[in-house]
PDB file of C-alpha atoms and ligand atoms in Angstrom:
ATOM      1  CA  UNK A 197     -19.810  10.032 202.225  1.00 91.00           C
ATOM      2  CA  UNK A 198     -22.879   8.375 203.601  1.00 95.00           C
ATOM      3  CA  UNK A 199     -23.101   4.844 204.371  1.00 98.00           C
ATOM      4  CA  UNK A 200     -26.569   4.306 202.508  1.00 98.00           C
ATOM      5  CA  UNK A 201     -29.468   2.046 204.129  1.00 98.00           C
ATOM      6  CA  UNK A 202     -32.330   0.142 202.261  1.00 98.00           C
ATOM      7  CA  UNK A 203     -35.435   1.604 203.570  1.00 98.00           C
ATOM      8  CA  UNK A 204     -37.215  -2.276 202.515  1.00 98.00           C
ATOM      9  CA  UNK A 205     -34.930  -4.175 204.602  1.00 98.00           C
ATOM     10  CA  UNK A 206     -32.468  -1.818 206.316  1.00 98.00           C
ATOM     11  CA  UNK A 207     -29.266  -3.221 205.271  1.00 98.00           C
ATOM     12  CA  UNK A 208     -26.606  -0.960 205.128  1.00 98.00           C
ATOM     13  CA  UNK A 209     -23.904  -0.653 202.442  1.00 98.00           C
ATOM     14  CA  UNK A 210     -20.502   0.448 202.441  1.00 98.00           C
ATOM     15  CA  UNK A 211     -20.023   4.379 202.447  1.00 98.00           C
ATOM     16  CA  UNK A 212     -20.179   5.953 199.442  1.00 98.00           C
ATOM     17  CA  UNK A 213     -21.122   9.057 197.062  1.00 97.00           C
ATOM     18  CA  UNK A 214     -24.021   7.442 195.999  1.00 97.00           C
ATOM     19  CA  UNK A 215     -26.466   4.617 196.814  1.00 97.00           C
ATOM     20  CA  UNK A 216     -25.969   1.158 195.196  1.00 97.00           C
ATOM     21  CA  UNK A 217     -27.936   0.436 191.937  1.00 96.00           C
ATOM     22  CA  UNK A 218     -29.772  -1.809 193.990  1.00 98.00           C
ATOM     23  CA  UNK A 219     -30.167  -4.264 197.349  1.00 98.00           C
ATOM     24  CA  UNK A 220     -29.301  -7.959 197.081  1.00 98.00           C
ATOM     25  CA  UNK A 221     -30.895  -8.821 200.263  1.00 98.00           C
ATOM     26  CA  UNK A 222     -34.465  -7.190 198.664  1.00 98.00           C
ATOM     27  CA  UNK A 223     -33.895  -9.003 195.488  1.00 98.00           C
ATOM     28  CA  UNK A 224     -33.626 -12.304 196.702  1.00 98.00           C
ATOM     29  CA  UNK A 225     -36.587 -14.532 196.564  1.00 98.00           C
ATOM     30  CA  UNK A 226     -36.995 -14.355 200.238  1.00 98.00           C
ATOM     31  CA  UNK A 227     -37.698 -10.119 200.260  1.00 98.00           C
ATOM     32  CA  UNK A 228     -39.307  -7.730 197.590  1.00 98.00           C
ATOM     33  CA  UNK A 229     -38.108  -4.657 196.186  1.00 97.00           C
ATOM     34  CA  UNK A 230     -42.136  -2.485 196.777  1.00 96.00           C
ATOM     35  CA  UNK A 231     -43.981  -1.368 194.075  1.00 97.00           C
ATOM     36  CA  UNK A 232     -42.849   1.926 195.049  1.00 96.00           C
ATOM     37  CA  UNK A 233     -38.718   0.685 193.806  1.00 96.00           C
ATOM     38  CA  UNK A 234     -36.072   0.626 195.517  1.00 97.00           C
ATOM     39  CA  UNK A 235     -35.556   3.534 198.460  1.00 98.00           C
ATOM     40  CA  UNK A 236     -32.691   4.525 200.323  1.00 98.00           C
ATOM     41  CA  UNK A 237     -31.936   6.784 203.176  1.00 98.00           C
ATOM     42  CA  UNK A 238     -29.197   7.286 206.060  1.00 98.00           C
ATOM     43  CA  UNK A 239     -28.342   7.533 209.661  1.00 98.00           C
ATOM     44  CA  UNK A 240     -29.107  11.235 209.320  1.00 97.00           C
ATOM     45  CA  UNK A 241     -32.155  11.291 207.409  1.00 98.00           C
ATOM     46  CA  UNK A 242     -33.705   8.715 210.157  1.00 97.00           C
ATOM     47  CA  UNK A 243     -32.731  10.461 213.088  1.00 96.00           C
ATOM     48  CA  UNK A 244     -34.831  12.956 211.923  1.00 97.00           C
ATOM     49  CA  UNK A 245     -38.457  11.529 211.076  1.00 97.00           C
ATOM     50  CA  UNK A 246     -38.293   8.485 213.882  1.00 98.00           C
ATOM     51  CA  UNK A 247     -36.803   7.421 216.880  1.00 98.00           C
ATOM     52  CA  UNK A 248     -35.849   3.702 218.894  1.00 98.00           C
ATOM     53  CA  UNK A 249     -38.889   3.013 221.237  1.00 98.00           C
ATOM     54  CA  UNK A 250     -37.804   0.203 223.848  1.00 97.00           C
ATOM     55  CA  UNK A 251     -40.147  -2.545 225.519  1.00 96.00           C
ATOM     56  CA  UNK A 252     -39.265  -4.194 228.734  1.00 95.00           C
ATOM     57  CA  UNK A 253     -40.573  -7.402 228.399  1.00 93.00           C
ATOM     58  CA  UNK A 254     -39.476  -8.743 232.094  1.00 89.00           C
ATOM     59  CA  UNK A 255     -36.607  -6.933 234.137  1.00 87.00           C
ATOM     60  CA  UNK A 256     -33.444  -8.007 232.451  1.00 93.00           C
ATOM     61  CA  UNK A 257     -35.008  -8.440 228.739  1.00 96.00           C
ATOM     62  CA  UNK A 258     -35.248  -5.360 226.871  1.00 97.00           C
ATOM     63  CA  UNK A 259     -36.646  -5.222 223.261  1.00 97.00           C
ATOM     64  CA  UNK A 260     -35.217  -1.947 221.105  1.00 98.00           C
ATOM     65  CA  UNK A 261     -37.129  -1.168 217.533  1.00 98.00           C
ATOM     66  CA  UNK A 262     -37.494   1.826 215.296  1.00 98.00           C
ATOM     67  CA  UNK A 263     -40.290   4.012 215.602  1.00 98.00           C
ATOM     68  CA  UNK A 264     -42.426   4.267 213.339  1.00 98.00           C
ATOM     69  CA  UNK A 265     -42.021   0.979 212.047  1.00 97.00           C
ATOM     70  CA  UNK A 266     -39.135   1.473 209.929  1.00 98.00           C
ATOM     71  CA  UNK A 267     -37.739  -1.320 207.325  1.00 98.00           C
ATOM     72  CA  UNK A 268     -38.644  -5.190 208.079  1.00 97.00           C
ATOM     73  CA  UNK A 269     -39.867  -3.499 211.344  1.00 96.00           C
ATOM     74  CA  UNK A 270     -36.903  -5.202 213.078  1.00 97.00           C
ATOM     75  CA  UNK A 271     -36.210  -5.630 216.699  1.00 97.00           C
ATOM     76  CA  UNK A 272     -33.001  -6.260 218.884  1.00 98.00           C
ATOM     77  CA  UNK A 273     -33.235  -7.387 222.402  1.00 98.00           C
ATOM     78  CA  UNK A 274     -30.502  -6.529 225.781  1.00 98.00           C
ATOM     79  CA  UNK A 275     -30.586  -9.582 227.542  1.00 98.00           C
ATOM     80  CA  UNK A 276     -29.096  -8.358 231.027  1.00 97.00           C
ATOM     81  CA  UNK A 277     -27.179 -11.511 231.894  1.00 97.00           C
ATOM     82  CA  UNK A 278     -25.315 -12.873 235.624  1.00 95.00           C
ATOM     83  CA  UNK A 279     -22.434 -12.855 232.689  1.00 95.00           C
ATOM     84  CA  UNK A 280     -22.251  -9.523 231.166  1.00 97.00           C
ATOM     85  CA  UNK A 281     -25.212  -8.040 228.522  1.00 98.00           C
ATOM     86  CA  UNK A 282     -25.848  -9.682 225.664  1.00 98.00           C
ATOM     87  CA  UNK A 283     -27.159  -7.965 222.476  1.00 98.00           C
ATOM     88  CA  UNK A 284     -29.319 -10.220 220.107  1.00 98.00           C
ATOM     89  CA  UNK A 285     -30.185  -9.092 216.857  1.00 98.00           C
ATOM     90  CA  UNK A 286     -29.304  -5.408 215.432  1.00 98.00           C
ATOM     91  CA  UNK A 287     -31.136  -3.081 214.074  1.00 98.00           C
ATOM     92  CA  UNK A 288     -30.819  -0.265 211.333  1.00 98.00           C
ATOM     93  CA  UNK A 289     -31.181   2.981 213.408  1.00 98.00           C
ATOM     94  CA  UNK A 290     -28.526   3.808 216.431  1.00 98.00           C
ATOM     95  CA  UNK A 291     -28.901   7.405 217.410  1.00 97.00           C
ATOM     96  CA  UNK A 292     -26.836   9.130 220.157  1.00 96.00           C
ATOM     97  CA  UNK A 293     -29.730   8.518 222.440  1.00 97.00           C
ATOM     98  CA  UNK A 294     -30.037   4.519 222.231  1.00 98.00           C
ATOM     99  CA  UNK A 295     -25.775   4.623 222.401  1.00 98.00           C
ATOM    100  CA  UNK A 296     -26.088   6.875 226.031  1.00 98.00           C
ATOM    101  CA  UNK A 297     -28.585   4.221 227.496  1.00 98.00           C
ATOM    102  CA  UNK A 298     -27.713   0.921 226.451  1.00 98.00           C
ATOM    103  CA  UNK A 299     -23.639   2.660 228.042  1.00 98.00           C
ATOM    104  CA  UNK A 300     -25.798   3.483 231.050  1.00 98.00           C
ATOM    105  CA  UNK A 301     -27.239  -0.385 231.569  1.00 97.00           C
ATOM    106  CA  UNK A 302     -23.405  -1.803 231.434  1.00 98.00           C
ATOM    107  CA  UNK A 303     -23.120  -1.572 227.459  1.00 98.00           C
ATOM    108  CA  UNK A 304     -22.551  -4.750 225.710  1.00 98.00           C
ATOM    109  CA  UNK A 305     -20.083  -7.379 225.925  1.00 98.00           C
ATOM    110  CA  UNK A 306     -21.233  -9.760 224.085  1.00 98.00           C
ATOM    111  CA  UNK A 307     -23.365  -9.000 219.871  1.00 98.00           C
ATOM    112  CA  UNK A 308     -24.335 -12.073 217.684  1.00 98.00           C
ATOM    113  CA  UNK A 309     -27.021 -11.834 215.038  1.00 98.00           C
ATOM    114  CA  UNK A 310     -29.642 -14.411 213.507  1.00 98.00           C
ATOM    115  CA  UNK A 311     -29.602 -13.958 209.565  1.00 98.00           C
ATOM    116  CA  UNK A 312     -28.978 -11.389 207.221  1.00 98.00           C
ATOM    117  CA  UNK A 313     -32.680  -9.837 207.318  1.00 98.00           C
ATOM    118  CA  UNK A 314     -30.539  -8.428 210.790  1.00 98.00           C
ATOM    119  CA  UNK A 315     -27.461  -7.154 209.755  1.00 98.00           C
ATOM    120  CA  UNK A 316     -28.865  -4.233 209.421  1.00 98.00           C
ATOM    121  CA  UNK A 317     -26.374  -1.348 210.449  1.00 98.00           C
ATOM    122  CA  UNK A 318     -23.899  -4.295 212.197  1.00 98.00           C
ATOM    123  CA  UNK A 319     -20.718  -2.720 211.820  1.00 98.00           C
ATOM    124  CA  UNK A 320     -21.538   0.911 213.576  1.00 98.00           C
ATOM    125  CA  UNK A 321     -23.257  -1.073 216.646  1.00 98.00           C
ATOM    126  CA  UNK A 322     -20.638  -2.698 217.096  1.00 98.00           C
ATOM    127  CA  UNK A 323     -18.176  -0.134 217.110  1.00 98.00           C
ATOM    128  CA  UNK A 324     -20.325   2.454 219.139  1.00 98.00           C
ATOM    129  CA  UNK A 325     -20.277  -0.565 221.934  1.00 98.00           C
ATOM    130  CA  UNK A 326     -16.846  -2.170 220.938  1.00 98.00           C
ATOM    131  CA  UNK A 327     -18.001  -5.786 220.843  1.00 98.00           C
ATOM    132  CA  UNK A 328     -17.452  -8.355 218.403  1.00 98.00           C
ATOM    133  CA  UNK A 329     -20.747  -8.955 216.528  1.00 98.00           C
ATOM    134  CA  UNK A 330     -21.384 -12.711 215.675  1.00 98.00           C
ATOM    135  CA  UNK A 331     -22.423 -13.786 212.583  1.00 98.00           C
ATOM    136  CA  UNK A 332     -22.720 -17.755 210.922  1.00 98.00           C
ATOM    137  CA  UNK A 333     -20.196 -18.392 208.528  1.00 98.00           C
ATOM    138  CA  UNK A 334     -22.783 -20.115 206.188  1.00 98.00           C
ATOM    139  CA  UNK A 335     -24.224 -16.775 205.207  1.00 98.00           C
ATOM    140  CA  UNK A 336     -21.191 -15.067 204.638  1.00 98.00           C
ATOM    141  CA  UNK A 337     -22.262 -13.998 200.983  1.00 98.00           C
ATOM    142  CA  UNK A 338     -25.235 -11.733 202.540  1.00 98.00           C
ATOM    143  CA  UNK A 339     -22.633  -9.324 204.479  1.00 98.00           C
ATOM    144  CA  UNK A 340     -23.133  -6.277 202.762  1.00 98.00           C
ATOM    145  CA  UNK A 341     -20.921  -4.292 204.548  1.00 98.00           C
ATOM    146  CA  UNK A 342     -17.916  -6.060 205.997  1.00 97.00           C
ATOM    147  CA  UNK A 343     -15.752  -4.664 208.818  1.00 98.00           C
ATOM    148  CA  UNK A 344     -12.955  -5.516 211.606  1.00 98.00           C
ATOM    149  CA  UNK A 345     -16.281  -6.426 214.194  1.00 98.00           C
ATOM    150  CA  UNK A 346     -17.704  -9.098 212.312  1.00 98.00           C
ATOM    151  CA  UNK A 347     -16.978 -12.304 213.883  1.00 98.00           C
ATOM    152  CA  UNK A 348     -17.356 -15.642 211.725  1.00 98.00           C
ATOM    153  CA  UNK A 349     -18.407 -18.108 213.797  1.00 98.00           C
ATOM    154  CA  UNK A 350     -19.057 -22.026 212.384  1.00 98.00           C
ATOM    155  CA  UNK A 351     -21.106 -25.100 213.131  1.00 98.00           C
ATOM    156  CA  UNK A 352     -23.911 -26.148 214.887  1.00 98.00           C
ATOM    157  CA  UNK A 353     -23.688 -24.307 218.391  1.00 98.00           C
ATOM    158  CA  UNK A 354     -21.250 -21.652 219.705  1.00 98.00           C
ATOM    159  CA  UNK A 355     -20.894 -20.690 223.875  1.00 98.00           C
ATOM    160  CA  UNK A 356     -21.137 -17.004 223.686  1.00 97.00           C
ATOM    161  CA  UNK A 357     -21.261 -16.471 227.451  1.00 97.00           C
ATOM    162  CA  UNK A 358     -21.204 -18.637 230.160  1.00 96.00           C
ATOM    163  CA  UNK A 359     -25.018 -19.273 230.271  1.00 96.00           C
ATOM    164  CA  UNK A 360     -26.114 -17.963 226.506  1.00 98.00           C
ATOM    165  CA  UNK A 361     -25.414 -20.201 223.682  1.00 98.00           C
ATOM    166  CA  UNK A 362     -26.106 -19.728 219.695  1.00 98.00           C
ATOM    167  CA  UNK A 363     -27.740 -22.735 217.598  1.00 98.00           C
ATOM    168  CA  UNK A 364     -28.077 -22.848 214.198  1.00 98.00           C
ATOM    169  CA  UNK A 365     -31.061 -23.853 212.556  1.00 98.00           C
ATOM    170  CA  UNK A 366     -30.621 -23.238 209.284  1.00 98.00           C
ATOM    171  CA  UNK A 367     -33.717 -23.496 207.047  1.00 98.00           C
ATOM    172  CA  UNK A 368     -34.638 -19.821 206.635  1.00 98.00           C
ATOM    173  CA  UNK A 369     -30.909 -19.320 205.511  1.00 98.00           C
ATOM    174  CA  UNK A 370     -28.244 -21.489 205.969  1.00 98.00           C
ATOM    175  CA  UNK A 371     -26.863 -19.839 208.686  1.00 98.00           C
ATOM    176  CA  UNK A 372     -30.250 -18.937 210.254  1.00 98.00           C
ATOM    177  CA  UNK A 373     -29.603 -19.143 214.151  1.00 98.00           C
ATOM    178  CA  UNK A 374     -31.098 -19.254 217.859  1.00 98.00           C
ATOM    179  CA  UNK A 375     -29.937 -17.679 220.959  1.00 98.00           C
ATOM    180  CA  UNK A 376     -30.979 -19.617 223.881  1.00 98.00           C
ATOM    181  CA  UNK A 377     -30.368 -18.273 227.319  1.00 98.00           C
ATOM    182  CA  UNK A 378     -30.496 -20.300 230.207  1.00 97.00           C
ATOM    183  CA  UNK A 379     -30.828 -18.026 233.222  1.00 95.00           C
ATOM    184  CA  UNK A 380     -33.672 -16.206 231.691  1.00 94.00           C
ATOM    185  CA  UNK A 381     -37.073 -16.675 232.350  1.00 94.00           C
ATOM    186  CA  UNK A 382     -36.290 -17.252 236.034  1.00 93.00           C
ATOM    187  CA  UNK A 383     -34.050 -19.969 235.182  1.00 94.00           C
ATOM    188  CA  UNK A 384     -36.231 -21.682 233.192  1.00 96.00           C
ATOM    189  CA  UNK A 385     -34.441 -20.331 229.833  1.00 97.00           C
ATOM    190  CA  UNK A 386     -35.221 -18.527 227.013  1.00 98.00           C
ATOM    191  CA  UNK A 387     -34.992 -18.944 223.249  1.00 98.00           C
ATOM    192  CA  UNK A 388     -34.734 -15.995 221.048  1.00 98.00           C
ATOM    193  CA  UNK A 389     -36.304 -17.471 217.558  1.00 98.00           C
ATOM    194  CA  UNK A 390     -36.178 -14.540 215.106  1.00 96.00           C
ATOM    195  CA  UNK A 391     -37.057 -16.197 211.385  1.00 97.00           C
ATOM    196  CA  UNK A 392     -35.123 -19.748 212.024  1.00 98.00           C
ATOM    197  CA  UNK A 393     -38.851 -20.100 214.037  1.00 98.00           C
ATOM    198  CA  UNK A 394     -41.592 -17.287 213.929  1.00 98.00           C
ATOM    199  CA  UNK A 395     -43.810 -16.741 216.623  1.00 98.00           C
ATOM    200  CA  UNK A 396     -47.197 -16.983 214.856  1.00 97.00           C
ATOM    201  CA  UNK A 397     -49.931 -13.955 215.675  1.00 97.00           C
ATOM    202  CA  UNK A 398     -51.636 -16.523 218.586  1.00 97.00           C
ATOM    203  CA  UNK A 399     -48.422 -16.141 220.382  1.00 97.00           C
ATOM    204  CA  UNK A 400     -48.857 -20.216 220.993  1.00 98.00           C
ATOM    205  CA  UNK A 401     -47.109 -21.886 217.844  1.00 98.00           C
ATOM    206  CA  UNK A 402     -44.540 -21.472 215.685  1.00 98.00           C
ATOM    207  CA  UNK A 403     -44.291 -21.815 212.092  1.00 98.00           C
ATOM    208  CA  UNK A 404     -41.137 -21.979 209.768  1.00 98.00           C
ATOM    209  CA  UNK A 405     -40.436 -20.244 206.112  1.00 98.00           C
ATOM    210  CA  UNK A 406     -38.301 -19.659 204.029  1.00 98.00           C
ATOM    211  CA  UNK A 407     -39.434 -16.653 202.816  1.00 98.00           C
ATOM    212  CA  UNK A 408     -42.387 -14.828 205.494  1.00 97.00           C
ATOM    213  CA  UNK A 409     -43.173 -12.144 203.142  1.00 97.00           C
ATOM    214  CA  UNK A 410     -43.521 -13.642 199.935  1.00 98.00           C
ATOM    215  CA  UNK A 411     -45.011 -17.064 201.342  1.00 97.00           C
ATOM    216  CA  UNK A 412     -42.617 -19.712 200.714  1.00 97.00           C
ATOM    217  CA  UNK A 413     -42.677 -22.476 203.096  1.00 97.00           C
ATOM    218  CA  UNK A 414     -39.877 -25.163 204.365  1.00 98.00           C
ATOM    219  CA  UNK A 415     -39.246 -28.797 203.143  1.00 97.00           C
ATOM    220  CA  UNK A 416     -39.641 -31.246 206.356  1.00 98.00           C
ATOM    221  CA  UNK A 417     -36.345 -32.206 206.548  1.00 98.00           C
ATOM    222  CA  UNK A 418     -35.267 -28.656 207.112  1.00 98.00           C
ATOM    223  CA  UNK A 419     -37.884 -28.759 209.853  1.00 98.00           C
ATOM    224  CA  UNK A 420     -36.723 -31.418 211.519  1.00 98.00           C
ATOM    225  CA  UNK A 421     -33.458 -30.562 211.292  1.00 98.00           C
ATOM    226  CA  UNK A 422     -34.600 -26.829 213.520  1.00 98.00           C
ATOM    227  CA  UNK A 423     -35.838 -29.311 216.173  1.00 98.00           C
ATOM    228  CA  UNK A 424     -33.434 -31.187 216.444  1.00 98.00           C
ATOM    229  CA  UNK A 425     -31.318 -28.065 216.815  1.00 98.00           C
ATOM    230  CA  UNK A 426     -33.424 -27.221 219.874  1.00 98.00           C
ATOM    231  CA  UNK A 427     -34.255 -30.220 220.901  1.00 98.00           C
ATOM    232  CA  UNK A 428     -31.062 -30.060 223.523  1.00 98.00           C
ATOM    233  CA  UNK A 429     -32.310 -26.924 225.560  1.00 98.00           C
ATOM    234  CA  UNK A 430     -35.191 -26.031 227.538  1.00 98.00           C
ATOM    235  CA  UNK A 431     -36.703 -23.163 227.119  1.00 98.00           C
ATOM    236  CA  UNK A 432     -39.830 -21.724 229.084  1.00 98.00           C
ATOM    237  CA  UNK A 433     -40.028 -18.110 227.113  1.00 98.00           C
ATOM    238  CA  UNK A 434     -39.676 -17.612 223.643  1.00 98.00           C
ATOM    239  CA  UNK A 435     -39.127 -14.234 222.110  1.00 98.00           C
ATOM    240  CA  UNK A 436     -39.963 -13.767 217.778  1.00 95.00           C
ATOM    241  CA  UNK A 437     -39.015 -10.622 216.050  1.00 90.00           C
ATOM    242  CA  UNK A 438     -41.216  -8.211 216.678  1.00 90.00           C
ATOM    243  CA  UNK A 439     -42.407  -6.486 220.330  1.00 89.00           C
ATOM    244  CA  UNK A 440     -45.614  -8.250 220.595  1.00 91.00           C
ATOM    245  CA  UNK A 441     -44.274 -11.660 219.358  1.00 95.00           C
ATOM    246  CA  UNK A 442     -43.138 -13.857 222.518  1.00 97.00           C
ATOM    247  CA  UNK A 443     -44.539 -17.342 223.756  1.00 98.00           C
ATOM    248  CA  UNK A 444     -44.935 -16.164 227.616  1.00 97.00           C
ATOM    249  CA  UNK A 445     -44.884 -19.769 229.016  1.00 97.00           C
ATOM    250  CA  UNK A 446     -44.458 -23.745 228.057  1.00 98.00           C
ATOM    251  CA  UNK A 447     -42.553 -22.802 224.938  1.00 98.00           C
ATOM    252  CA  UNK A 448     -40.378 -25.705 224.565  1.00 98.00           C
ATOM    253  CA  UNK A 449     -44.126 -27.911 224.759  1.00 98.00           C
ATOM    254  CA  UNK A 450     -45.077 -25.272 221.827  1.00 98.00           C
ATOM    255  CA  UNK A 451     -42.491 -25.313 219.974  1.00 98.00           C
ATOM    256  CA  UNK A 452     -42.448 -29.315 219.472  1.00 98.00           C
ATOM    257  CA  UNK A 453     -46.454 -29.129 218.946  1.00 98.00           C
ATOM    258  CA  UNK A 454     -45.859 -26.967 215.958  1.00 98.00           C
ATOM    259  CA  UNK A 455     -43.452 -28.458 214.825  1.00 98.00           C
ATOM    260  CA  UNK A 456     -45.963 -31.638 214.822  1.00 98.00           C
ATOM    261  CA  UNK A 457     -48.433 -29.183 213.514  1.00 98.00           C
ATOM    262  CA  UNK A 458     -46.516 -28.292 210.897  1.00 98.00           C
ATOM    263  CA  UNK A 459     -45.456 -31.020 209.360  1.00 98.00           C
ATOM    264  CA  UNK A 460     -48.870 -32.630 209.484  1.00 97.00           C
ATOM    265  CA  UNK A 461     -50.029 -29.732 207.713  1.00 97.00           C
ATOM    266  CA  UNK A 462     -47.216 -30.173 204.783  1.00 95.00           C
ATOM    267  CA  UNK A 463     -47.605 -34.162 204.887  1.00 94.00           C
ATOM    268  CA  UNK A 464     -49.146 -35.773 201.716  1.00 84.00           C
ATOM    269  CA  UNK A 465     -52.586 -37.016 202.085  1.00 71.00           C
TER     270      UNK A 465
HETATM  271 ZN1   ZN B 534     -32.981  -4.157 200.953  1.00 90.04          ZN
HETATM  272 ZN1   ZN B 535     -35.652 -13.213 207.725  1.00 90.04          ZN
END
């Protein structure tokens, strides 16, 4: 039996002789099901038309995405810690290829994922690297496809390593989270966004939704309740979703100037 994947959003379902009738996560107000319908399509059938292309973005930060752009066009990053690596974000394609070299850089001791637009294919990531994969309890409804990896983790902040931390945000989904990093970016840290903040295409703001594709924007409160969520660590480096999307320096100054930005922008008049 194949474990089927949504080719909108890459979420992967339990195995089974057949797909699901349809995908919650692309239902939901914050995806789309394409005008095409609903698509499906499995481990298999990827590993033959694409392939994971990997971006170093500074020695010890390694970005992994499908090739061609495949789904949501997700991205996980290897953050090569002093403490062991750490594997933010997962996405839907793990060929025998990407399992060989991520074994060859140490493997991964540590998983934890942002939201349910990354769950993605969770469950056989974290069994190909036996690690737990973390995951907010607030969004517990969106796992798809449970299974003896998934770690439920609760409240505001959790110590994943002894230098990387998760924060939840919320806003985006309930459970939306950071990672923040302190010994990257030459000490200075790093925060790895995804959709709790989104690095906007000048690569020197963010902005905050809660749904990107379909345009819906956050209340204030939510807003200020991201920044205050941050508002603990420093961070020089910020890294968004997608290869191209990182703040390269003075991202804590950027992130609190769009966050001024934004809620000017949302204010009455
Ligand atoms: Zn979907
Ligand atoms: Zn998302």
């Amino acid at each position: 039996m194949d474990a089927f994947i949504c080719t909108t959003c890459g979420t992967q379902y339990p195995p089974a002789a057949k797909p699901p009738p349809s995908c919650p996560i692309c239902e939901d107000e914050r995806q789309y099901v394409p005008p095409s319908g609903q698509g499906w399509t499995t481990q298999d059938k990827l590993a033959v038309t694409h392939v994971n292309g990997w971006h170093q973005y500074e020695p010890g930060i390694i970005g992994v995405a499908t090739q061609p752009r495949f789904a949501i066009g997700q991205r996980a990053v290897l953050l090569r810690t002093a403490h062991g690596n750490v594997l933010w974000d997962c996405i839907s394609m793990l060929d025998e290829a990407t399992v060989s070299l991520v074994k060859a850089l140490g493997g991964v001791q540590a998983m934890a994922i942002s939201h349910p637009h990354f769950y993605t294919a969770m469950n056989e990531w974290g069994e190909a690297f036996d690690v737990d994969v973390h995951v907010h309890a607030d969004d517990r409804d969106w796992i798809m496809r449970s299974g003896p990896r998934i770690r439920l983790w609760e409240g505001e902040t959790l110590r994943l390593t002894a230098d990387a931390t998760l924060i939840r945000g919320g806003g985006h989904f309930a459970g939306s989270s950071m990672l923040h990093w302190a010994g990257g970016a030459g000490g200075g840290g790093i925060v790895c966004c995804s959709d709790t903040a989104y690095v906007a295409a000048d690569r020197a703001h963010v902005t905050f939704m809660r749904s990107y594709p379909n345009l819906l924007p956050l209340p204030a409160e939510r807003v200020r309740a991201i920044a205050n969520a941050l508002a603990p660590f420093n961070f020089d480096k910020m890294f968004g979703n997608f290869f191209e999307s990182v703040i390269e320096k003075g991202a804590k100054q950027a992130f609190d100037r769009s966050v001024e930005r934004y809620l000017a922008a949302i204010a009455d008049h």
